[in-house]
XYZ file of C-alpha atoms in Angstrom:
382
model
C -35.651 20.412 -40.502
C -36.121 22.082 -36.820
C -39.727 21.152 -36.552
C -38.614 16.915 -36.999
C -36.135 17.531 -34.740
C -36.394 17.004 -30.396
C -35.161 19.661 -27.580
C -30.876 18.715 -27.287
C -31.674 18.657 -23.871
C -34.664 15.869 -23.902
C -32.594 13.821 -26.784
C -29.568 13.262 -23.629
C -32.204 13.014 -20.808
C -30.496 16.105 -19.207
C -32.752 19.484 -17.686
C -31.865 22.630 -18.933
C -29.415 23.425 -15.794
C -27.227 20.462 -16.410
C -23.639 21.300 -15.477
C -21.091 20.058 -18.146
C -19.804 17.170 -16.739
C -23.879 15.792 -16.215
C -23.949 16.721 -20.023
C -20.874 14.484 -21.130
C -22.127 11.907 -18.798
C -25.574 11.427 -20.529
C -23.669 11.865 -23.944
C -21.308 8.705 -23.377
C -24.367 7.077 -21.844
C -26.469 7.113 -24.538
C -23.795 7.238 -27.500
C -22.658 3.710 -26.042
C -26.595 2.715 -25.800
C -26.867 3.289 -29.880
C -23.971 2.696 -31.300
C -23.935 0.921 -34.515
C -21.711 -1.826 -33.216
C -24.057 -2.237 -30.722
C -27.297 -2.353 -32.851
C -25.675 -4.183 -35.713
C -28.333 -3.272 -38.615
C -30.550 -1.428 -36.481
C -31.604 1.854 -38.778
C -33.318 3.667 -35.655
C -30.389 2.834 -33.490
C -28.451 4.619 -35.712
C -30.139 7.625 -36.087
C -30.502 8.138 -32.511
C -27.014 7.604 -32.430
C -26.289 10.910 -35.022
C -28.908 12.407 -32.774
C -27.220 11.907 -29.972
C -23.862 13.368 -31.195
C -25.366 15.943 -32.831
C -27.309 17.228 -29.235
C -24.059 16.895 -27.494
C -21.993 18.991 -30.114
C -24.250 21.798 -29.490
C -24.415 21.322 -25.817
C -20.701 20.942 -24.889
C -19.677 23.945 -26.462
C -20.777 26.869 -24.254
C -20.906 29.416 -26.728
C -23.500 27.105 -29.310
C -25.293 26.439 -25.957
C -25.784 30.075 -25.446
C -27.544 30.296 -28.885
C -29.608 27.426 -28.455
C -30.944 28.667 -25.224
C -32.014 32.060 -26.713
C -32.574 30.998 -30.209
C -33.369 27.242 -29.715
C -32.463 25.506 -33.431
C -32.087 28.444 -35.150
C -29.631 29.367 -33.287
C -27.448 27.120 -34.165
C -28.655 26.844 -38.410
C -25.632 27.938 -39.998
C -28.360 29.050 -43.221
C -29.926 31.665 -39.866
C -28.576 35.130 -39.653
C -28.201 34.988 -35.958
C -26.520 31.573 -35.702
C -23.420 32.719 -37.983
C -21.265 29.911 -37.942
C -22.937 26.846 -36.581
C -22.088 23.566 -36.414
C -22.816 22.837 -40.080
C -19.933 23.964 -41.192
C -17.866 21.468 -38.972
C -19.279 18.639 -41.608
C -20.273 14.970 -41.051
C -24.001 16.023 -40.368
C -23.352 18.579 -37.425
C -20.677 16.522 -36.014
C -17.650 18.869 -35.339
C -16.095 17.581 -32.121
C -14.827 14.063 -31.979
C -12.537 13.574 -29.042
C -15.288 12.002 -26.966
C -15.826 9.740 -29.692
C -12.478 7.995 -29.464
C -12.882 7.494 -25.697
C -16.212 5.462 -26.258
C -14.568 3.621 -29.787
C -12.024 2.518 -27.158
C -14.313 1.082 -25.001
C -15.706 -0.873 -28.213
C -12.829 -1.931 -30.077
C -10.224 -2.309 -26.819
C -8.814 1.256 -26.575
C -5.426 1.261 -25.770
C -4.943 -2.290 -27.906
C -1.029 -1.419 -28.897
C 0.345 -0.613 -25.436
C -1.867 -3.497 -24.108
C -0.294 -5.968 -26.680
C 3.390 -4.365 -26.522
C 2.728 -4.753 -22.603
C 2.307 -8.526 -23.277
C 5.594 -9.502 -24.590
C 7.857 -6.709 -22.859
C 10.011 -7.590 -20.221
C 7.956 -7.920 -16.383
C 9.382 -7.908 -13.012
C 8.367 -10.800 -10.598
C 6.104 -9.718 -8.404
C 7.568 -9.621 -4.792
C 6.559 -12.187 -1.928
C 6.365 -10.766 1.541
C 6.402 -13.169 4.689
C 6.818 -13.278 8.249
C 9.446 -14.107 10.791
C 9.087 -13.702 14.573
C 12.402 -13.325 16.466
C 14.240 -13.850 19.959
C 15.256 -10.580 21.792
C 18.820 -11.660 21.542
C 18.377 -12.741 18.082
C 17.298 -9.147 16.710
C 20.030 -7.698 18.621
C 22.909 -9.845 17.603
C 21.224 -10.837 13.851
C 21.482 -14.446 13.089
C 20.922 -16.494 9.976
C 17.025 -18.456 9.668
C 15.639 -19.824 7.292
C 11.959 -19.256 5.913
C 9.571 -21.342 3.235
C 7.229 -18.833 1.309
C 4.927 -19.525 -1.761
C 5.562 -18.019 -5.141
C 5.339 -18.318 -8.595
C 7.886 -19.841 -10.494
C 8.881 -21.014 -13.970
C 6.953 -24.309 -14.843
C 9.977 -27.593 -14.349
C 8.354 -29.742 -16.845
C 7.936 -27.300 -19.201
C 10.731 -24.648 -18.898
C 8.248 -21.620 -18.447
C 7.504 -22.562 -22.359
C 3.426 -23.803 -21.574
C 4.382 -25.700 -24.039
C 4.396 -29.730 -23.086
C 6.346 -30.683 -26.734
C 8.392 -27.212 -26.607
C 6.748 -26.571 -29.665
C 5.729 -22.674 -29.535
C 4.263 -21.311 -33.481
C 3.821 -17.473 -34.380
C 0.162 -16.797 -34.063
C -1.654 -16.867 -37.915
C -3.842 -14.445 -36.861
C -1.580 -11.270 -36.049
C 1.134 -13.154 -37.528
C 3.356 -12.533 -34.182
C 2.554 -8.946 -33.898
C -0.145 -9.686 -30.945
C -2.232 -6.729 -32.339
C -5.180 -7.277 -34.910
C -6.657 -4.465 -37.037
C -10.479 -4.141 -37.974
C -11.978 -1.843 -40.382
C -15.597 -0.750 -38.987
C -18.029 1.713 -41.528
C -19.147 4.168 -39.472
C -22.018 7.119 -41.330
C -19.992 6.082 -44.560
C -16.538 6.523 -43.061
C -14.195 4.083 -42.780
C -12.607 3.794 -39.220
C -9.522 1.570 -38.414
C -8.659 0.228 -35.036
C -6.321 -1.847 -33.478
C -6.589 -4.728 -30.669
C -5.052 -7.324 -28.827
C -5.371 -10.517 -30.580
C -7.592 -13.169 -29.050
C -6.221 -15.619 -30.312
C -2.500 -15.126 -28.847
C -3.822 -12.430 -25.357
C -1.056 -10.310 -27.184
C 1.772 -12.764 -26.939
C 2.153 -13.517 -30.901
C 3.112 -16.682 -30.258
C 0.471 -19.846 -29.731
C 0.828 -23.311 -28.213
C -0.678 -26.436 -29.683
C 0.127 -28.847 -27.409
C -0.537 -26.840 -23.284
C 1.657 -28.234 -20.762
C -0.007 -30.475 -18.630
C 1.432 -29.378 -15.381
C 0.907 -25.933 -15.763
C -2.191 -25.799 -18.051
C 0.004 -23.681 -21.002
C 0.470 -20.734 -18.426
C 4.766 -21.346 -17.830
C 4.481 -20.967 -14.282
C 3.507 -22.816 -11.292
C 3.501 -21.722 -7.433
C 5.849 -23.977 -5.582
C 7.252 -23.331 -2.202
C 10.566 -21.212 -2.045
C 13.074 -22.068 0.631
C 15.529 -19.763 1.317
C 17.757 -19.024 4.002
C 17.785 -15.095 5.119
C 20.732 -12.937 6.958
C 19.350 -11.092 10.029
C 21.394 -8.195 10.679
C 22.816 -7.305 13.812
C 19.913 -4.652 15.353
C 17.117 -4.903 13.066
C 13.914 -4.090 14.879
C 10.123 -4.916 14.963
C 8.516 -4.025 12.006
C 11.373 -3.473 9.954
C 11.682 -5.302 6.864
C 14.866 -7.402 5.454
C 15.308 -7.574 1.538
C 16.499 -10.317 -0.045
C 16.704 -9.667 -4.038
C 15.567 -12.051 -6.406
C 13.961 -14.354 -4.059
C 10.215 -13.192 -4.912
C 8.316 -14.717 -8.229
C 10.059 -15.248 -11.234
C 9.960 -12.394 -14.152
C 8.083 -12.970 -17.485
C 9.443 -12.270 -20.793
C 13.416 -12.209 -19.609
C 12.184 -9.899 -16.619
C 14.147 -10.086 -13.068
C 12.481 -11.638 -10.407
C 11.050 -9.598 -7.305
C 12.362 -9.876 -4.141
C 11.811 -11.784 -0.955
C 10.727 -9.352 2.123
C 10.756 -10.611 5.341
C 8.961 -8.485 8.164
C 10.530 -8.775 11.682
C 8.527 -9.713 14.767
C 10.026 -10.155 18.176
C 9.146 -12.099 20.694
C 8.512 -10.423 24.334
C 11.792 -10.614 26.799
C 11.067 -11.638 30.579
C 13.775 -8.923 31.562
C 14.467 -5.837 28.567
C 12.601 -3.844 26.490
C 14.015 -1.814 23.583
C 14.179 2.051 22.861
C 15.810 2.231 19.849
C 19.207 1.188 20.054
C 19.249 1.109 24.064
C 18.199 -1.836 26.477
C 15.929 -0.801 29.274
C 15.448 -3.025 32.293
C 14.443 -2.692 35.906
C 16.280 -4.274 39.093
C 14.797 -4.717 42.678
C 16.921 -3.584 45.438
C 16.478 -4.329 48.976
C 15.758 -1.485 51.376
C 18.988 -2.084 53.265
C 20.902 -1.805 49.799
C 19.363 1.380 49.268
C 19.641 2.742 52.481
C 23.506 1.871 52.474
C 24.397 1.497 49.486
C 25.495 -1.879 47.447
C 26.906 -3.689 45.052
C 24.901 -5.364 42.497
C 24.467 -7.849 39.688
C 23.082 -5.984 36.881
C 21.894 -8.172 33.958
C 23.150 -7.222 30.174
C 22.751 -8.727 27.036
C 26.237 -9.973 27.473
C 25.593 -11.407 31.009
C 25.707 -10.634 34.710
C 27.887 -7.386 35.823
C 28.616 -5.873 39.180
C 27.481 -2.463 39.454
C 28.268 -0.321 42.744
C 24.866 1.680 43.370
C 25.726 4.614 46.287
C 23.481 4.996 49.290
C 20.155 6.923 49.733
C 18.913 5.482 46.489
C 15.885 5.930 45.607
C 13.900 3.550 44.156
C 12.496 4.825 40.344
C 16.437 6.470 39.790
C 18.203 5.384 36.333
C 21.739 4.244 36.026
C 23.713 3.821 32.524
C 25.848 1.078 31.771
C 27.838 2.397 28.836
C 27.676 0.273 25.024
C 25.366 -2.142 26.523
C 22.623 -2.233 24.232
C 21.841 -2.852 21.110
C 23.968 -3.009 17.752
C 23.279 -0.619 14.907
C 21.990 -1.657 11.570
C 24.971 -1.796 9.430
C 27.650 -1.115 11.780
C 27.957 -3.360 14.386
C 30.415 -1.630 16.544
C 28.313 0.731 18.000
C 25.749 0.044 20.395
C 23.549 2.070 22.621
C 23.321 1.944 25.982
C 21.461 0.446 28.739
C 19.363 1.934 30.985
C 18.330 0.140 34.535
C 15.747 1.355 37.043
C 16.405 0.527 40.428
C 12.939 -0.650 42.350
C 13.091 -0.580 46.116
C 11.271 -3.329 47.995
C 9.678 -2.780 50.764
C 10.165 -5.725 53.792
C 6.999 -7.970 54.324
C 6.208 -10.616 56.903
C 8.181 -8.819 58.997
C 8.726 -11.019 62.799
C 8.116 -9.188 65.832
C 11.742 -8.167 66.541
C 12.377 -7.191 63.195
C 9.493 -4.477 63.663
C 10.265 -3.158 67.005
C 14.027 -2.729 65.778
C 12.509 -0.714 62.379
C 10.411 1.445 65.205
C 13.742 1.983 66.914
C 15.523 2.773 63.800
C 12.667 5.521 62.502
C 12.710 7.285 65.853
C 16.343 7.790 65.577
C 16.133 9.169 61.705
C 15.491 12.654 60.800
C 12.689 13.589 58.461
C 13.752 12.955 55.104
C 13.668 16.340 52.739
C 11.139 15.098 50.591
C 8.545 14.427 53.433
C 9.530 17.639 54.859
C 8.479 19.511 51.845
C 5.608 17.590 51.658
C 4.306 18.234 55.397
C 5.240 22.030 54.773
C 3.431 22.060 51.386
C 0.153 20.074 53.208
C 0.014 23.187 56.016
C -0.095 25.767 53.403
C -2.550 24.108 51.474
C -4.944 24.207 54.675
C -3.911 27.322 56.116
C-alpha cells in the first residue's frame, strides 16, 4: 500500500531536481548494492532491491514522473482514476522496463561472455614491436642495409606454442570445448539464463595438465629478434620503415605484426636537409668575392669546382643541379643542393696590408647599397 511505501526519490538517494542521467546513476548504484547475487539469502536485500527497481521505473519515464510529482503514489496506482495506466500493468510487481537490468546482470554474470570466449580462440594478430635506429647523413640519403635486435614475443621452442610440456592438450570438461559456461540464477521467481567465459579453460576450451616449464603453460616466451632491415635510399628523420612479420608472433593461426623501425640521424659537420635538397654554406675570401673565383664546392658525391662571378655577396645562394638527396622509392631523382656563400672578412692584418686596403677604399666608389643607406639615414633625420 502507498502509506508502507518511501518517496521514489529518497528510496535512490536523489532530490527532486535530479536530471536523468543522476537518476540512472543512483539506480545502477544501488540495484548493484542489493542485488540478490550479492546478498545471497538476504530477504531485506531483496526487497530493497524490488524497491529500488520499482522507484526507478517510475522515475525514468518522464511522463510517470510527471504524475508522481503532482499526484505522488497515486499517481502512478493503475486501480486511481488519475493514474490511468500505471506501471502495474507492465507486470513483475511494477517492473516494466528492463534494459538497465541487463547492463548491471552483465556486470554480475560477465556480460558480453560469448564474444569474450569466441574472442579467445579466434585468430589474433601479433602485436607489432617498434624500435630505434639512428643513422649517418650519407646513410639516410643513399639507404643501406643494418641490422637491429628487438624484444618480442614468440612461440615457446620447447613447447611449440602448445603450453603444454608432454604436448598433451584435453577439451575442457567443464564447457566441454565450447569456452562458454551457462548458469541458471532465480531471480523474483523467474528463471534467468546467462552465459560466461569458462574459468576453468579463460575461454580457450581446451586445458593443459602437464604446463610447460619454460613458458609456465602460456605458448610464448619473449626472446630477442634479430633481423636485418633495408634502408631505402632518402628516408628521413622520423619516418618509419616496415618490415612485415617481424613483430610478435600471432595466436590461434593469426599473422604476426610487424617490425617498425623509426629513423634518427645523426648531425652532419657540413649539410643539413630540406626535404629532398642538401643545404650547406661555403666561406669565400674577400678577394674571391671581390673578383670572382673558382671554387671547391662539397656534395654528397665529393668535391666539385664551381665558378662563382665577382661582386658576390656574401649570404647569396647558388644551385648545383641533382645534388641532393634521393627520393623514397625512386632513386633516380634527387633534389638539389643549395650553398650559401659566407664572405670572410681579413684579420691580423700587417701594417702594409692595411695601408694598401686604405689605398684601395679611397680609390672605390660607394657601393649602391651604402648609398641607399646614407640617403635613407638623411631623410630619416631631416
Amino acid at each position: 500500500m502507498a502509506e508502507n511505501k518511501r518517496d521514489y526519490y529518497e528510496v535512490l538517494g536523489v532530490p527532486k531536481d535530479a536530471s536523468a542521467d543522476d537518476i540512472k546513476k543512483a539506480y545502477r548504484k544501488n540495484a548493484m548494492k542489493y542485488h540478490p547475487d550479492r546478498n545471497p539469502g538476504d530477504k531485506e536485500a531483496e526487497e530493497k532491491f524490488k524497491e529500488v527497481g520499482e522507484a526507478y521505473e517510475v522515475l525514468s519515464d518522464p511522463d510517470k514522473k510527471a504524475r508522481y510529482d503532482q499526484y505522488g503514489f497515486a499517481g502512478v496506482d493503475p486501480n486511481f482514476g488519475a493514474g490511468g495506466g500505471g506501471y502495474g500493468g507492465a507486470g513483475f510487481g511494477g517492473f516494466g522496463d528492463f534494459s538497465d537490468l541487463g547492463d548491471i546482470f552483465g556486470d554480475f554474470f560477465g556480460g558480453g561472455g560469448r564474444s569474450r570466449a569466441s574472442a579467445q580462440s579466434a585468430p589474433r594478430r601479433g602485436e607489432n614491436v617498434m624500435t630505434r635506429l639512428e643513422l649517418t647523413f650519407e646513410e639516410a640519403a643513399f639507404g643501406c642495409e643494418k641490422e637491429v635486435a628487438t624484444p618480442r614475443i614468440e612461440n615457446c621452442p620447447n613447447c611449440k606454442g602448445t603450453g603444454s610440456a608432454d604436448g598433451v592438450i584435453e577439451t575442457c570438461q567443464q564447457c566441454h570445448g565450447t569456452g562458454q559456461v551457462r548458469s541458471v540464477q532465480n531471480f523474483m521467481g523467474m528463471q534467468m539464463q546467462s552465459t560466461t567465459t569458462c574459468p576453468s579453460c579463460n575461454g580457450r576450451g581446451k586445458t593443459i595438465k602437464t604446463p610447460c616449464n619454460t613458458c609456465k603453460g602460456k605458448g610464448k616466451v619473449r626472446r630477442t629478434n634479430r633481423v636485418k632491415v633495408k634502408i631505402p635510399a632518402g628516408v628521413d628523420a622520423g619516418q618509419s620503415v616496415r618490415v612485415r612479420g617481424e613483430g610478435g608472433v600471432g595466436s590461434n593461426g593469426g599473422p604476426n605484426g610487424d617490425l617498425l623501425v623509426e629513423i634518427y640521424i645523426k648531425r652532419h659537420p657540413i649539410f643539413t636537409r630540406q626535404d629532398t635538397d642538401v643545404l650547406c654554406e661555403v666561406p669565400i675570401s674577400f678577394t674571391q668575392a671581390a673578383l670572382g673565383a673558382t671554387i671547391q664546392v662539397p656534395t654528397l658525391d665529393g668535391m666539385v669546382d664551381y665558378e662563382i662571378p665577382e661582386g658576390t655577396q656574401t649570404g647569396r645562394e647558388f644551385i648545383l643541379r641533382d645534388k641532393g638527396i634521393p627520393e623514397v622509392g625512386n632513386s633516380r631523382r634527387r633534389g638539389n643542393e643549395r650553398f650559401t656563400v659566407v664572405v670572410e672578412t681579413p684579420t691580423h692584418l700587417t701594417k702594409e696590408q692595411k695601408e694598401l686596403l686604405r689605398q684601395l677604399d679611397g680609390t672605390m666608389e660607394v657601393s649602391p647599397k651604402r648609398k641607399k643607406f646614407i640617403d635613407n639615414l638623411k631623410n630619416f633625420f631631416e
